[in-house]
PDB file of C-alpha atoms in Angstrom:
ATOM      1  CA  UNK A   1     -44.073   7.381   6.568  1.00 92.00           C
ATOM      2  CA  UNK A   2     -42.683   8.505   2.746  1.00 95.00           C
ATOM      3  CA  UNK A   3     -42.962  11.438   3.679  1.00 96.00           C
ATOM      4  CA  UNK A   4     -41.712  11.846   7.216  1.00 97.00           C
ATOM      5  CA  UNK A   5     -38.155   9.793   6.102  1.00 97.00           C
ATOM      6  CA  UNK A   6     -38.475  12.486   3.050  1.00 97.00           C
ATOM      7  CA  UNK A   7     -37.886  15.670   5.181  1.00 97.00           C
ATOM      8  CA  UNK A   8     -36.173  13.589   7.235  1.00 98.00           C
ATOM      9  CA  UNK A   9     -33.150  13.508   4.741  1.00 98.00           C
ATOM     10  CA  UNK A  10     -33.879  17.003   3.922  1.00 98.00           C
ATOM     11  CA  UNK A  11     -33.295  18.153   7.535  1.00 98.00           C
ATOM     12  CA  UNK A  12     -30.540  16.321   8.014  1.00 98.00           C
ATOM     13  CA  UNK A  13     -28.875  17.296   4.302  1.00 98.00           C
ATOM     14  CA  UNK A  14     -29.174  21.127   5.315  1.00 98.00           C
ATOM     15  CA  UNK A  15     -27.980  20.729   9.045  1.00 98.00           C
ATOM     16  CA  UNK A  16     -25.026  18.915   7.474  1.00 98.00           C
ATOM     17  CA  UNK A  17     -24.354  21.660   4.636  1.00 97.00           C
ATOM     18  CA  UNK A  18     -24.439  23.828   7.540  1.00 96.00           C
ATOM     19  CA  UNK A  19     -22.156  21.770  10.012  1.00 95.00           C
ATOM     20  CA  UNK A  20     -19.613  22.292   6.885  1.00 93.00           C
ATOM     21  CA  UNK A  21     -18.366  25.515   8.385  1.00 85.00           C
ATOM     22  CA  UNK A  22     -17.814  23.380  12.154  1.00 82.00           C
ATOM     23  CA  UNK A  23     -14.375  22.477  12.253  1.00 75.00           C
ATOM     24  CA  UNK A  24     -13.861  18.673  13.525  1.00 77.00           C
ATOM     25  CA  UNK A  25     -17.780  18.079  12.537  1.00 86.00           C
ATOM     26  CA  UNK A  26     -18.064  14.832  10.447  1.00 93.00           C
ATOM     27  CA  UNK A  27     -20.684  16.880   8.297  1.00 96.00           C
ATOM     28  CA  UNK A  28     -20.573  14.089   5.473  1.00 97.00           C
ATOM     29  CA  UNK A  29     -21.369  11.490   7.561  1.00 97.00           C
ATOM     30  CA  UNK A  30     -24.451  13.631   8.878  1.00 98.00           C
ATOM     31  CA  UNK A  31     -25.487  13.463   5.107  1.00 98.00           C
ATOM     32  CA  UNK A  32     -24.581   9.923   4.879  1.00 98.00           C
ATOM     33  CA  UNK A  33     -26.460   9.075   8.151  1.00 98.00           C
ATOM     34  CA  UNK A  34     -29.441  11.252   6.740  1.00 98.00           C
ATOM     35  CA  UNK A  35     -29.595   8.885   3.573  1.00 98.00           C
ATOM     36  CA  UNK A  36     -29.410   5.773   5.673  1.00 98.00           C
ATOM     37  CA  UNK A  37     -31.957   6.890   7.923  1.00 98.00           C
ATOM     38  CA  UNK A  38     -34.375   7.646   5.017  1.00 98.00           C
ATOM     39  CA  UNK A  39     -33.999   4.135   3.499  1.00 98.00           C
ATOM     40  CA  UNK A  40     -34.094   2.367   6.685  1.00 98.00           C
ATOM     41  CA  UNK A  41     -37.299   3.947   7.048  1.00 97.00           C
ATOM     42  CA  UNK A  42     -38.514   2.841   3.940  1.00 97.00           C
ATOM     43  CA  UNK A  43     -36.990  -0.436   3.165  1.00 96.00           C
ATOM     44  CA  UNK A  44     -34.200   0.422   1.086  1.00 96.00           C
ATOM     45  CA  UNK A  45     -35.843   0.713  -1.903  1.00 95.00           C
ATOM     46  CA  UNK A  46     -35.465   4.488  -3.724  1.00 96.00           C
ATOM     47  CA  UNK A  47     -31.653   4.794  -3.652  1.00 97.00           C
ATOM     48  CA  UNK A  48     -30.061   2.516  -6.220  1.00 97.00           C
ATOM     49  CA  UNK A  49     -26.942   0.959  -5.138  1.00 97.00           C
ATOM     50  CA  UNK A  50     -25.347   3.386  -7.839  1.00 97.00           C
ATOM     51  CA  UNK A  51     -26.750   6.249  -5.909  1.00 97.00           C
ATOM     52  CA  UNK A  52     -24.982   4.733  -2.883  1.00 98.00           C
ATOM     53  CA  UNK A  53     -21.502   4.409  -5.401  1.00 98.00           C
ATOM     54  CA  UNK A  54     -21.775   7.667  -5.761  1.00 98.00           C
ATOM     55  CA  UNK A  55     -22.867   9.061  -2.347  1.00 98.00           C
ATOM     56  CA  UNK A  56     -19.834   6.979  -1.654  1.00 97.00           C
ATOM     57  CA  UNK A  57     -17.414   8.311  -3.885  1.00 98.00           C
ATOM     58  CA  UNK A  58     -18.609  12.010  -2.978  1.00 98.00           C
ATOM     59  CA  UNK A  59     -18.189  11.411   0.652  1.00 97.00           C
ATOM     60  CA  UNK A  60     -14.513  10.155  -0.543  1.00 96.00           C
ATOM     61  CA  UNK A  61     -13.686  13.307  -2.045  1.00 96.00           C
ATOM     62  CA  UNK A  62     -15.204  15.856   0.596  1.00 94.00           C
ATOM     63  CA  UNK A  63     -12.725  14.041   3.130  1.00 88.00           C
ATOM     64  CA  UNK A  64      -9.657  14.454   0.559  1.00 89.00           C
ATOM     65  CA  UNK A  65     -10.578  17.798  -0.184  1.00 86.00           C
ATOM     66  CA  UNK A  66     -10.929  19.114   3.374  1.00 73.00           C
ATOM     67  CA  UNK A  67      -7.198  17.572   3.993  1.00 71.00           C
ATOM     68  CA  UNK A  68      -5.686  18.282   1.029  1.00 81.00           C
ATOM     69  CA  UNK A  69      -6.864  22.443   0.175  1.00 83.00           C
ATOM     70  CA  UNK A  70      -5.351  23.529   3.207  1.00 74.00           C
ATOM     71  CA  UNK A  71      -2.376  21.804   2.677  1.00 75.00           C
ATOM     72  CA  UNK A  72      -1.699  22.963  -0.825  1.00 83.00           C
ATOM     73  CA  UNK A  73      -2.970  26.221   0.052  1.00 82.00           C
ATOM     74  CA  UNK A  74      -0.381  26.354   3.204  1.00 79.00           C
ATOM     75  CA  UNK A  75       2.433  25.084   0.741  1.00 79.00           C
ATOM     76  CA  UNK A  76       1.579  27.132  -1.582  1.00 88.00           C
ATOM     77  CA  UNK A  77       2.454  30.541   0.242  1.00 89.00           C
ATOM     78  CA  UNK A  78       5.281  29.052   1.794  1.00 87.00           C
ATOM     79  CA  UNK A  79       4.049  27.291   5.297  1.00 87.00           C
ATOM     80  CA  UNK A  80       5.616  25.098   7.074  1.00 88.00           C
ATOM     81  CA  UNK A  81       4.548  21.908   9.513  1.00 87.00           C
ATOM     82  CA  UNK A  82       4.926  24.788  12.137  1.00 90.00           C
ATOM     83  CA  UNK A  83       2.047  26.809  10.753  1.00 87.00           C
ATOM     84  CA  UNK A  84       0.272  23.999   9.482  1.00 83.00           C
ATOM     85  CA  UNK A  85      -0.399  22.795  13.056  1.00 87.00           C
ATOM     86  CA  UNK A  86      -0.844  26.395  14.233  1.00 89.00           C
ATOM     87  CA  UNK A  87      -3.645  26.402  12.035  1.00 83.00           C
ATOM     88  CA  UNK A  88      -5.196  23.169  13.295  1.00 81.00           C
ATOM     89  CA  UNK A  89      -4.507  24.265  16.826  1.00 88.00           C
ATOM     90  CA  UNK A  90      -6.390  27.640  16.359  1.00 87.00           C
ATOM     91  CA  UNK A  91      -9.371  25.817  14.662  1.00 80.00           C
ATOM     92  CA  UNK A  92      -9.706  23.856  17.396  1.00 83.00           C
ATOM     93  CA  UNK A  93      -9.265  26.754  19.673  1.00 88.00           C
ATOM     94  CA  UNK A  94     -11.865  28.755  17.962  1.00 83.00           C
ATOM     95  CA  UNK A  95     -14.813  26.450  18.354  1.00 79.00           C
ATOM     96  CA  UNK A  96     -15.270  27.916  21.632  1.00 82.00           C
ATOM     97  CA  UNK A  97     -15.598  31.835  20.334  1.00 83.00           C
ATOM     98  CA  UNK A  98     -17.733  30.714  17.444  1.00 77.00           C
ATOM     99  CA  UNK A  99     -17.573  31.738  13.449  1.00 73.00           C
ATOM    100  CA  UNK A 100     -14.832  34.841  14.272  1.00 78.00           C
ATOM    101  CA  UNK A 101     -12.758  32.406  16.703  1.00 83.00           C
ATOM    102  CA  UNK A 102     -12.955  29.739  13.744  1.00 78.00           C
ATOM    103  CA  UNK A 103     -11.268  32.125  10.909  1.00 78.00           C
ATOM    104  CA  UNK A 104      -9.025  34.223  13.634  1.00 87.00           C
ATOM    105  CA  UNK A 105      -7.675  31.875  15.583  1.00 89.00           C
ATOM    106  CA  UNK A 106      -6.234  29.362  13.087  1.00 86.00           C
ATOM    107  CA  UNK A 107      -4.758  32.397  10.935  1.00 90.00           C
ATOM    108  CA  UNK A 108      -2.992  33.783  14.009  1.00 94.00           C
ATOM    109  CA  UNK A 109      -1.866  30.718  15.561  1.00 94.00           C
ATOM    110  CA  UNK A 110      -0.303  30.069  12.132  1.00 91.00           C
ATOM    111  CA  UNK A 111       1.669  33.051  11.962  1.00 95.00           C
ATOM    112  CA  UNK A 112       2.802  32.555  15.523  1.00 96.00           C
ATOM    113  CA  UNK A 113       4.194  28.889  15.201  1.00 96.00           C
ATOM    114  CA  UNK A 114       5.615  29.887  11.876  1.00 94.00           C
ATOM    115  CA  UNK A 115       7.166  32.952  13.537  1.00 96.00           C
ATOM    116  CA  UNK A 116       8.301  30.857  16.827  1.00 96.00           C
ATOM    117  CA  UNK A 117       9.923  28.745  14.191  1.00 95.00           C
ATOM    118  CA  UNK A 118      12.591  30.952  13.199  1.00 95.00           C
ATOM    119  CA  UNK A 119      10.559  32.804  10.311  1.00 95.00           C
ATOM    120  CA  UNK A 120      10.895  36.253   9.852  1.00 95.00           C
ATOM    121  CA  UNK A 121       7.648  37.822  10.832  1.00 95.00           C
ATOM    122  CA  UNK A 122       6.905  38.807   7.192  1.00 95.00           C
ATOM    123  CA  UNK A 123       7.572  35.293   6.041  1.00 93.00           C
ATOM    124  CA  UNK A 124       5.119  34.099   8.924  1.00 94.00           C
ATOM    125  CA  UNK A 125       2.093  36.030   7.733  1.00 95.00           C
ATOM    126  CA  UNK A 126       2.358  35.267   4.071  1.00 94.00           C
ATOM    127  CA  UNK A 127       2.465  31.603   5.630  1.00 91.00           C
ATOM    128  CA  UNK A 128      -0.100  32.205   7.665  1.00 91.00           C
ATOM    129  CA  UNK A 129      -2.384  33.771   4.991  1.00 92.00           C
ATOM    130  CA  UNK A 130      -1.507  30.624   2.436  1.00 90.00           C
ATOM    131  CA  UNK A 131      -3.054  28.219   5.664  1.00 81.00           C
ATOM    132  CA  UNK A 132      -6.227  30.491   5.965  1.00 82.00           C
ATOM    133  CA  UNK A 133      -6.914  30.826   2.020  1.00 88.00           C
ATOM    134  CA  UNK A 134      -6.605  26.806   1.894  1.00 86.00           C
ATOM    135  CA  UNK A 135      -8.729  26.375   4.599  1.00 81.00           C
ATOM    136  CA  UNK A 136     -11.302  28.386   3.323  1.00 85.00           C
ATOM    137  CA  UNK A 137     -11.107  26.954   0.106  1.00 89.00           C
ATOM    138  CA  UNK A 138     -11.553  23.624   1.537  1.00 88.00           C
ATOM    139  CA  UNK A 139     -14.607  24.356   2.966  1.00 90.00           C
ATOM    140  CA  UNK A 140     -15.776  26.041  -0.491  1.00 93.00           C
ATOM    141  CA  UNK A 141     -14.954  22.834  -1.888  1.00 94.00           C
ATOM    142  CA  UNK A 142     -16.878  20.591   0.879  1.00 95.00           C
ATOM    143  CA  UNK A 143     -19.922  22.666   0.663  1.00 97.00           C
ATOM    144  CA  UNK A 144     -20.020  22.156  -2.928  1.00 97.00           C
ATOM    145  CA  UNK A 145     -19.609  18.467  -2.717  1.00 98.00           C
ATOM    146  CA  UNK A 146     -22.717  18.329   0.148  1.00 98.00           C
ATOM    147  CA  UNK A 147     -24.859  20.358  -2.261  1.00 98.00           C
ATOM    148  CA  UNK A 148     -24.216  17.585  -4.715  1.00 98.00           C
ATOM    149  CA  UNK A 149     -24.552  14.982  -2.687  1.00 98.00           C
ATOM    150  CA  UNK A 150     -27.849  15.924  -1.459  1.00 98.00           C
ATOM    151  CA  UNK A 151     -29.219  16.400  -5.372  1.00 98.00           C
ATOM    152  CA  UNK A 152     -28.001  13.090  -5.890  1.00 98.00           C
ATOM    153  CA  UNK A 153     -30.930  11.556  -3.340  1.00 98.00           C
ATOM    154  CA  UNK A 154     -33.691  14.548  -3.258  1.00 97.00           C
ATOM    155  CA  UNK A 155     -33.591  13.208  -7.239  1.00 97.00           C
ATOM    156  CA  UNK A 156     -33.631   9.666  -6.662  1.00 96.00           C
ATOM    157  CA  UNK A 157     -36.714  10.455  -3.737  1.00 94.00           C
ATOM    158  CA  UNK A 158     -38.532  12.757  -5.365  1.00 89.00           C
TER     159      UNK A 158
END
């Protein structure tokens, strides 16, 4: 059973690492649920309740990070609510024409609310550009943080 709950969480940990790049795909809690699973299956006893602080506090911060790097990325080139939800809009949008869809569609739709908003259409694509850049860097950031917290229990389990 050890070692079915072990490449349990290991199956899970890389399908949410990969679910990263899914917008609107609670990826952490994949990883989360993977951990739970694991000591469910084997009576809670290898992850310390330290290791579950700090799964904790690393879930915490891949949900701030995710909101907050396209926001200061947006704001940081100039965007405005407008492109902000342009962005969001085309992410959601995207889902549907897969990993192109996903990067195309939020950058356009950004330029296009920001332009609909009374932006000049030079204004609207460095806008537009700042959304994209902080998205991506979000998901930089979240990846990193699911890397980690999968080392945190493949150390405590193995």
């Amino acid at each position: 059973m050890e070692v079915f709950a072990d490449w349990l969480f290991v199956v899970l940990w890389a399908l949410g690492v990969a679910l990263t790049f899914v917008p609107l795909v609670p990826a952490t809690l994949v990883i989360l649920l993977g951990a739970f699973l694991h000591e469910l299956l084997l009576g809670f006893r290898e992850l310390s309740l330290g290791s579950w602080l700090l799964l904790g506090a690393l879930a915490l911060l891949a949900l701030l990070l995710d909101n907050l790097a396209a926001l200061v990325g947006a704001r940081r080139y100039g965007a405005s609510r407008a492109g902000l939800w342009g962005a969001f809009l085309g992410g959601i949008l995207g889902l549907s024409l897969g990993v192109v869809g996903v990067l195309l569609l939020p950058f356009l739709l950004a330029w296009l609310f920001e332009y609909l908003s009374g932006r000049r259409a030079e204004e609207a694509l460095r806008a537009a550009w700042g959304t994209l850049v902080g998205l991506l860097g979000g998901v930089v950031a979240k990846v990193l943080v699911h890397l980690a917290m999968g080392l945190v229990v493949v150390r405590a389990i193995f």
